Amino acid sequence: MTPLPEEPRGASRTAVLVCQARAVAHGRLAPGRFDDPTAYRLLRAAEREPVDRARDGLRPDEGSQRIFQEILAANAEVLAARTVAIDDAVRERRHPQLVILGAGLDGRAWRMPELAETDVFEVDHPASQTAKRDRVEGGGDLQPTARSVRFVPVDLAVDDLDAALEGAGHRAAAPTTWVWEGVVPYLSRAEAAATARAVGKRSAAGSRLIVSYQRRSLRASAGRLVTQALARLARYADPAGGEPWRSTWRPAALAALLRECGFAVVRDDDQLAIARGLGTRVVHPGALKAGRVAVADAV
């Protein structure tokens, strides 16, 4: 049985793996700092099974299940650290608008009470968004904690983000917090730059942009290839199915791009340091070290 069943054509498989990892981490990693009760509810029944085994501390008899459980464990460490860093940055600036770029199966609009006075715009590929909305509607009593949730179908590689947000009711004159999580590596440098420029164009004074990205790391790239190979060996759907990394960034280069778009970076931390700062026991440092979270404010 495959814990990553096929999604609608074009929908992100990686989004499912990320959601599974958050569900594994919930209440277990960085307790009191990391909390995501929505993750499990956004998963389908087959996707929950490996999560249940990991949370129960069971060691599967089947080798393929053990491989996937190890993949989940490494990703849970990454997601706990990254999520805490981003959530903290969102809470620091409580703006009337929050735009989540490449939202995937993000649960912030359903789990953060701090968004009670915030309109949330979820931007994602149309196919991924269709799958997300189906999961939300299947979540029973899953209700937004945000003032409103607006789904904005956009393929960041080809579509006009500025026009799409304008049509969805985003107000460029009002301060906005932007969450750009887990997306930049899947864009070319030109696509990432175009997205940053569109964000800058629609950011009033005081707006904030939070970006997770990958710096160049041979070890991280090799680890990703190994993960894909293990998934195939274990007869699981490739977690990265059709979603290769296309760009990495040096912190200075990303800061320069954001500066051109009207933002000044106020902090930029690697995820390993974030995890250790949370007191989380780090078992998979290689999965964390190349990932970074930058916080930048409009100037």
CSV table of C-alpha atoms in Angstrom, one decimal:
chain,number,residue,atom,x,y,z
A,1,MET,CA,0.0,0.0,0.0
A,2,THR,CA,1.3,3.5,-0.9
A,3,PRO,CA,1.1,6.3,1.7
A,4,LEU,CA,1.4,8.9,-1.1
A,5,PRO,CA,-1.6,8.0,-3.4
A,6,GLU,CA,-1.9,9.8,-6.8
A,7,GLU,CA,-3.2,13.3,-6.6
A,8,PRO,CA,-5.1,15.0,-9.4
A,9,ARG,CA,-2.8,15.6,-12.4
A,10,GLY,CA,-0.4,18.5,-11.6
A,11,ALA,CA,-1.1,18.5,-7.8
A,12,SER,CA,2.0,18.4,-5.6
A,13,ARG,CA,3.1,15.1,-4.0
A,14,THR,CA,5.6,17.0,-1.9
A,15,ALA,CA,2.7,18.8,-0.2
A,16,VAL,CA,1.4,15.5,1.1
A,17,LEU,CA,4.8,14.4,2.4
A,18,VAL,CA,5.2,17.8,4.2
A,19,CYS,CA,1.8,17.5,5.7
A,20,GLN,CA,2.6,13.9,6.9
A,21,ALA,CA,5.8,15.2,8.5
A,22,ARG,CA,4.0,18.0,10.4
A,23,ALA,CA,1.5,15.4,11.6
A,24,VAL,CA,4.3,13.2,12.9
A,25,ALA,CA,5.9,16.2,14.6
A,26,HIS,CA,2.7,17.5,16.2
A,27,GLY,CA,2.9,17.3,20.0
A,28,ARG,CA,6.2,15.3,19.8
A,29,LEU,CA,8.9,17.7,18.6
A,30,ALA,CA,9.4,21.1,20.3
A,31,PRO,CA,6.3,20.7,22.5
A,32,GLY,CA,4.9,24.0,23.5
A,33,ARG,CA,6.4,25.7,20.5
A,34,PHE,CA,5.3,23.5,17.5
A,35,ASP,CA,1.7,22.7,17.2
A,36,ASP,CA,-0.3,21.7,14.1
A,37,PRO,CA,-3.5,19.8,14.8
A,38,THR,CA,-4.7,20.4,11.3
A,39,ALA,CA,-2.0,18.3,9.5
A,40,TYR,CA,-3.5,14.9,10.4
A,41,ARG,CA,-7.0,16.0,9.5
A,42,LEU,CA,-5.9,17.1,6.0
A,43,LEU,CA,-4.5,13.6,5.2
A,44,ARG,CA,-6.4,10.8,3.6
A,45,ALA,CA,-6.8,7.5,5.4
A,46,ALA,CA,-3.9,5.7,3.6
A,47,GLU,CA,-1.6,8.7,4.2
A,48,ARG,CA,-2.3,8.5,7.9
A,49,GLU,CA,-1.2,4.9,8.4
A,50,PRO,CA,2.6,5.6,8.3
A,51,VAL,CA,2.0,8.7,10.5
A,52,ASP,CA,0.2,6.5,13.1
A,53,ARG,CA,3.1,4.0,13.1
A,54,ALA,CA,5.7,6.8,13.5
A,55,ARG,CA,3.7,8.5,16.3
A,56,ASP,CA,3.2,5.2,18.1
A,57,GLY,CA,6.9,4.5,17.9
A,58,LEU,CA,6.3,1.2,16.1
A,59,ARG,CA,9.1,-0.3,14.0
A,60,PRO,CA,7.5,-1.8,10.9
A,61,ASP,CA,8.4,-5.4,10.0
A,62,GLU,CA,8.4,-4.5,6.3
A,63,GLY,CA,11.6,-2.9,5.0
A,64,SER,CA,9.9,-0.5,2.7
A,65,GLN,CA,7.8,0.8,5.5
A,66,ARG,CA,10.9,1.3,7.7
A,67,ILE,CA,12.5,3.3,4.9
A,68,PHE,CA,9.5,5.6,4.5
A,69,GLN,CA,9.2,6.0,8.3
A,70,GLU,CA,12.9,7.2,8.3
A,71,ILE,CA,12.1,9.7,5.6
A,72,LEU,CA,9.1,11.0,7.6
A,73,ALA,CA,11.3,11.3,10.7
A,74,ALA,CA,13.9,13.4,9.0
A,75,ASN,CA,11.2,15.6,7.4
A,76,ALA,CA,9.4,16.0,10.7
A,77,GLU,CA,12.6,17.6,12.2
A,78,VAL,CA,12.8,20.0,9.3
A,79,LEU,CA,9.1,21.0,9.4
A,80,ALA,CA,9.0,21.5,13.2
A,81,ALA,CA,11.9,24.0,13.0
A,82,ARG,CA,10.8,25.7,9.9
A,83,THR,CA,7.2,26.1,11.0
A,84,VAL,CA,8.1,27.6,14.4
A,85,ALA,CA,10.4,30.1,12.8
A,86,ILE,CA,7.7,31.2,10.3
A,87,ASP,CA,4.9,31.3,12.8
A,88,ASP,CA,6.9,33.4,15.2
A,89,ALA,CA,7.6,35.9,12.3
A,90,VAL,CA,3.9,36.0,11.4
A,91,ARG,CA,2.9,36.7,15.0
A,92,GLU,CA,5.4,39.6,15.3
A,93,ARG,CA,3.6,41.5,12.5
A,94,ARG,CA,-0.1,41.0,12.8
A,95,HIS,CA,-1.2,42.5,9.5
A,96,PRO,CA,-4.7,42.6,8.0
A,97,GLN,CA,-3.6,40.4,5.1
A,98,LEU,CA,-1.6,37.2,4.9
A,99,VAL,CA,-0.6,35.7,1.5
A,100,ILE,CA,0.7,32.2,1.5
A,101,LEU,CA,2.6,31.5,-1.7
A,102,GLY,CA,2.5,27.8,-2.8
A,103,ALA,CA,0.2,27.0,0.1
A,104,GLY,CA,0.1,23.3,-0.4
A,105,LEU,CA,-1.6,21.7,2.6
A,106,ASP,CA,-0.7,24.6,4.9
A,107,GLY,CA,-3.1,24.8,8.0
A,108,ARG,CA,-2.3,28.2,9.3
A,109,ALA,CA,-5.7,29.7,8.4
A,110,TRP,CA,-7.3,26.9,10.4
A,111,ARG,CA,-5.0,26.7,13.4
A,112,MET,CA,-3.7,30.2,14.2
A,113,PRO,CA,-6.0,32.3,16.5
A,114,GLU,CA,-3.7,35.3,15.8
A,115,LEU,CA,-5.2,35.5,12.3
A,116,ALA,CA,-8.7,36.3,13.6
A,117,GLU,CA,-8.5,39.8,12.1
A,118,THR,CA,-6.6,38.7,9.0
A,119,ASP,CA,-7.7,37.8,5.5
A,120,VAL,CA,-5.7,34.9,4.3
A,121,PHE,CA,-5.0,34.4,0.5
A,122,GLU,CA,-3.8,30.9,-0.4
A,123,VAL,CA,-1.9,31.0,-3.6
A,124,ASP,CA,-1.1,27.7,-5.3
A,125,HIS,CA,-1.2,25.7,-8.5
A,126,PRO,CA,-4.8,25.1,-9.6
A,127,ALA,CA,-4.5,21.3,-9.4
A,128,SER,CA,-2.9,21.4,-5.9
A,129,GLN,CA,-5.6,23.9,-4.8
A,130,THR,CA,-8.4,21.7,-6.0
A,131,ALA,CA,-7.0,18.8,-4.0
A,132,LYS,CA,-6.5,21.0,-0.9
A,133,ARG,CA,-10.1,22.3,-1.0
A,134,ASP,CA,-11.4,18.7,-1.3
A,135,ARG,CA,-9.4,17.8,1.8
A,136,VAL,CA,-10.6,20.8,3.8
A,137,GLU,CA,-14.2,20.1,2.9
A,138,GLY,CA,-13.6,16.5,4.0
A,139,GLY,CA,-12.3,17.6,7.3
A,140,GLY,CA,-15.7,17.7,8.9
A,141,ASP,CA,-15.7,20.5,11.5
A,142,LEU,CA,-12.4,22.0,10.3
A,143,GLN,CA,-13.2,25.7,10.5
A,144,PRO,CA,-11.0,28.7,9.8
A,145,THR,CA,-9.5,30.7,12.6
A,146,ALA,CA,-8.7,33.5,10.1
A,147,ARG,CA,-11.2,36.2,9.3
A,148,SER,CA,-11.5,34.8,5.8
A,149,VAL,CA,-9.7,32.3,3.5
A,150,ARG,CA,-9.5,33.1,-0.2
A,151,PHE,CA,-8.1,30.6,-2.7
A,152,VAL,CA,-6.1,32.1,-5.5
A,153,PRO,CA,-5.2,29.6,-8.3
A,154,VAL,CA,-1.8,30.5,-9.7
A,155,ASP,CA,1.1,28.7,-11.3
A,156,LEU,CA,4.0,30.8,-10.1
A,157,ALA,CA,6.1,29.6,-13.1
A,158,VAL,CA,3.8,31.1,-15.7
A,159,ASP,CA,0.9,33.1,-14.3
A,160,ASP,CA,0.6,36.7,-13.4
A,161,LEU,CA,0.6,36.8,-9.6
A,162,ASP,CA,-0.1,40.5,-9.4
A,163,ALA,CA,-3.3,40.3,-11.5
A,164,ALA,CA,-4.5,37.2,-9.7
A,165,LEU,CA,-4.2,38.8,-6.3
A,166,GLU,CA,-5.8,42.0,-7.5
A,167,GLY,CA,-8.7,39.9,-8.8
A,168,ALA,CA,-9.0,38.0,-5.4
A,169,GLY,CA,-9.4,41.3,-3.5
A,170,HIS,CA,-5.9,41.7,-2.1
A,171,ARG,CA,-5.3,45.3,-1.3
A,172,ALA,CA,-1.8,46.5,-2.3
A,173,ALA,CA,-2.2,49.7,-0.1
A,174,ALA,CA,-2.6,47.7,3.1
A,175,PRO,CA,0.3,45.9,4.9
A,176,THR,CA,0.7,42.3,4.1
A,177,THR,CA,2.6,39.4,5.6
A,178,TRP,CA,3.9,37.0,2.9
A,179,VAL,CA,4.8,33.4,3.7
A,180,TRP,CA,6.9,31.9,0.9
A,181,GLU,CA,7.6,28.5,2.4
A,182,GLY,CA,9.0,25.4,0.7
A,183,VAL,CA,8.6,26.9,-2.8
A,184,VAL,CA,11.7,28.7,-3.8
A,185,PRO,CA,13.8,25.5,-4.5
A,186,TYR,CA,11.2,24.4,-7.1
A,187,LEU,CA,11.4,27.6,-9.0
A,188,SER,CA,14.2,28.7,-11.4
A,189,ARG,CA,16.2,31.7,-10.3
A,190,ALA,CA,14.3,33.8,-12.9
A,191,GLU,CA,10.9,32.6,-11.7
A,192,ALA,CA,11.9,33.3,-8.1
A,193,ALA,CA,13.0,36.8,-9.0
A,194,ALA,CA,9.8,37.4,-10.9
A,195,THR,CA,7.7,36.3,-7.9
A,196,ALA,CA,9.8,38.5,-5.5
A,197,ARG,CA,9.2,41.5,-7.8
A,198,ALA,CA,5.4,40.9,-7.8
A,199,VAL,CA,5.4,40.6,-4.0
A,200,GLY,CA,7.4,43.9,-3.8
A,201,LYS,CA,4.9,45.6,-6.1
A,202,ARG,CA,2.0,44.7,-3.9
A,203,SER,CA,3.7,45.4,-0.5
A,204,ALA,CA,2.7,48.5,1.4
A,205,ALA,CA,5.1,50.0,3.9
A,206,GLY,CA,5.6,47.8,6.9
A,207,SER,CA,4.8,44.6,5.0
A,208,ARG,CA,6.8,41.5,5.9
A,209,LEU,CA,8.1,38.7,3.6
A,210,ILE,CA,9.2,35.3,5.2
A,211,VAL,CA,11.1,33.0,2.9
A,212,SER,CA,12.3,29.5,3.3
A,213,TYR,CA,15.0,28.5,0.9
A,214,GLN,CA,17.9,26.1,0.3
A,215,ARG,CA,21.5,27.2,0.1
A,216,ARG,CA,23.8,25.2,-2.2
A,217,SER,CA,24.9,22.0,-0.5
A,218,LEU,CA,26.2,18.9,-2.2
A,219,ARG,CA,25.3,16.9,0.9
A,220,ALA,CA,21.7,18.1,0.8
A,221,SER,CA,21.4,17.4,-3.0
A,222,ALA,CA,22.9,14.0,-2.5
A,223,GLY,CA,20.6,13.3,0.4
A,224,ARG,CA,17.6,14.2,-1.8
A,225,LEU,CA,18.7,11.8,-4.5
A,226,VAL,CA,19.2,9.0,-1.9
A,227,THR,CA,15.7,9.7,-0.5
A,228,GLN,CA,14.2,9.4,-4.0
A,229,ALA,CA,16.1,6.2,-4.7
A,230,LEU,CA,15.0,4.7,-1.4
A,231,ALA,CA,11.4,5.6,-2.1
A,232,ARG,CA,11.6,3.8,-5.4
A,233,LEU,CA,13.3,0.8,-3.9
A,234,ALA,CA,10.6,0.6,-1.3
A,235,ARG,CA,7.9,0.8,-4.0
A,236,TYR,CA,6.5,4.0,-2.6
A,237,ALA,CA,5.5,7.0,-4.8
A,238,ASP,CA,8.5,9.3,-5.3
A,239,PRO,CA,8.0,12.0,-2.6
A,240,ALA,CA,9.4,14.5,-5.1
A,241,GLY,CA,7.5,13.1,-8.1
A,242,GLY,CA,8.1,15.5,-10.9
A,243,GLU,CA,9.2,18.3,-8.5
A,244,PRO,CA,13.0,18.7,-8.7
A,245,TRP,CA,14.9,21.4,-7.0
A,246,ARG,CA,15.7,24.1,-9.6
A,247,SER,CA,17.5,26.8,-7.6
A,248,THR,CA,19.6,27.3,-4.5
A,249,TRP,CA,20.6,30.6,-3.0
A,250,ARG,CA,23.5,32.1,-1.0
A,251,PRO,CA,22.1,34.3,1.8
A,252,ALA,CA,23.8,37.3,0.3
A,253,ALA,CA,22.3,36.7,-3.1
A,254,LEU,CA,18.8,36.3,-1.7
A,255,ALA,CA,19.2,39.5,0.4
A,256,ALA,CA,20.3,41.4,-2.7
A,257,LEU,CA,17.3,40.2,-4.6
A,258,LEU,CA,14.9,41.2,-1.8
A,259,ARG,CA,16.6,44.5,-1.5
A,260,GLU,CA,15.9,45.2,-5.1
A,261,CYS,CA,12.3,44.4,-4.4
A,262,GLY,CA,12.0,46.9,-1.5
A,263,PHE,CA,12.7,44.5,1.4
A,264,ALA,CA,15.5,44.5,4.0
A,265,VAL,CA,16.4,41.2,5.6
A,266,VAL,CA,16.2,41.4,9.4
A,267,ARG,CA,17.3,37.9,10.1
A,268,ASP,CA,18.3,34.8,8.2
A,269,ASP,CA,18.9,31.6,10.1
A,270,ASP,CA,19.7,28.0,9.2
A,271,GLN,CA,17.2,25.4,10.2
A,272,LEU,CA,19.7,23.4,12.2
A,273,ALA,CA,20.3,26.4,14.5
A,274,ILE,CA,16.6,26.9,14.8
A,275,ALA,CA,16.0,23.3,15.8
A,276,ARG,CA,18.7,23.3,18.4
A,277,GLY,CA,17.4,26.6,19.8
A,278,LEU,CA,14.1,24.9,20.3
A,279,GLY,CA,15.8,22.1,22.4
A,280,THR,CA,14.8,19.5,19.8
A,281,ARG,CA,16.8,16.4,19.7
A,282,VAL,CA,18.4,16.5,16.3
A,283,VAL,CA,18.8,13.1,14.8
A,284,HIS,CA,19.0,14.1,11.1
A,285,PRO,CA,21.3,17.3,11.1
A,286,GLY,CA,22.0,16.8,7.4
A,287,ALA,CA,18.3,17.3,6.5
A,288,LEU,CA,18.3,20.6,8.4
A,289,LYS,CA,21.6,22.4,7.8
A,290,ALA,CA,21.1,23.5,4.2
A,291,GLY,CA,17.6,24.9,4.8
A,292,ARG,CA,17.2,28.6,5.8
A,293,VAL,CA,14.4,30.9,6.9
A,294,ALA,CA,14.8,34.6,6.0
A,295,VAL,CA,12.6,37.4,7.4
A,296,ALA,CA,12.5,40.7,5.5
A,297,ASP,CA,10.5,43.9,6.0
A,298,ALA,CA,9.4,46.4,3.4
A,299,VAL,CA,11.3,49.6,3.6
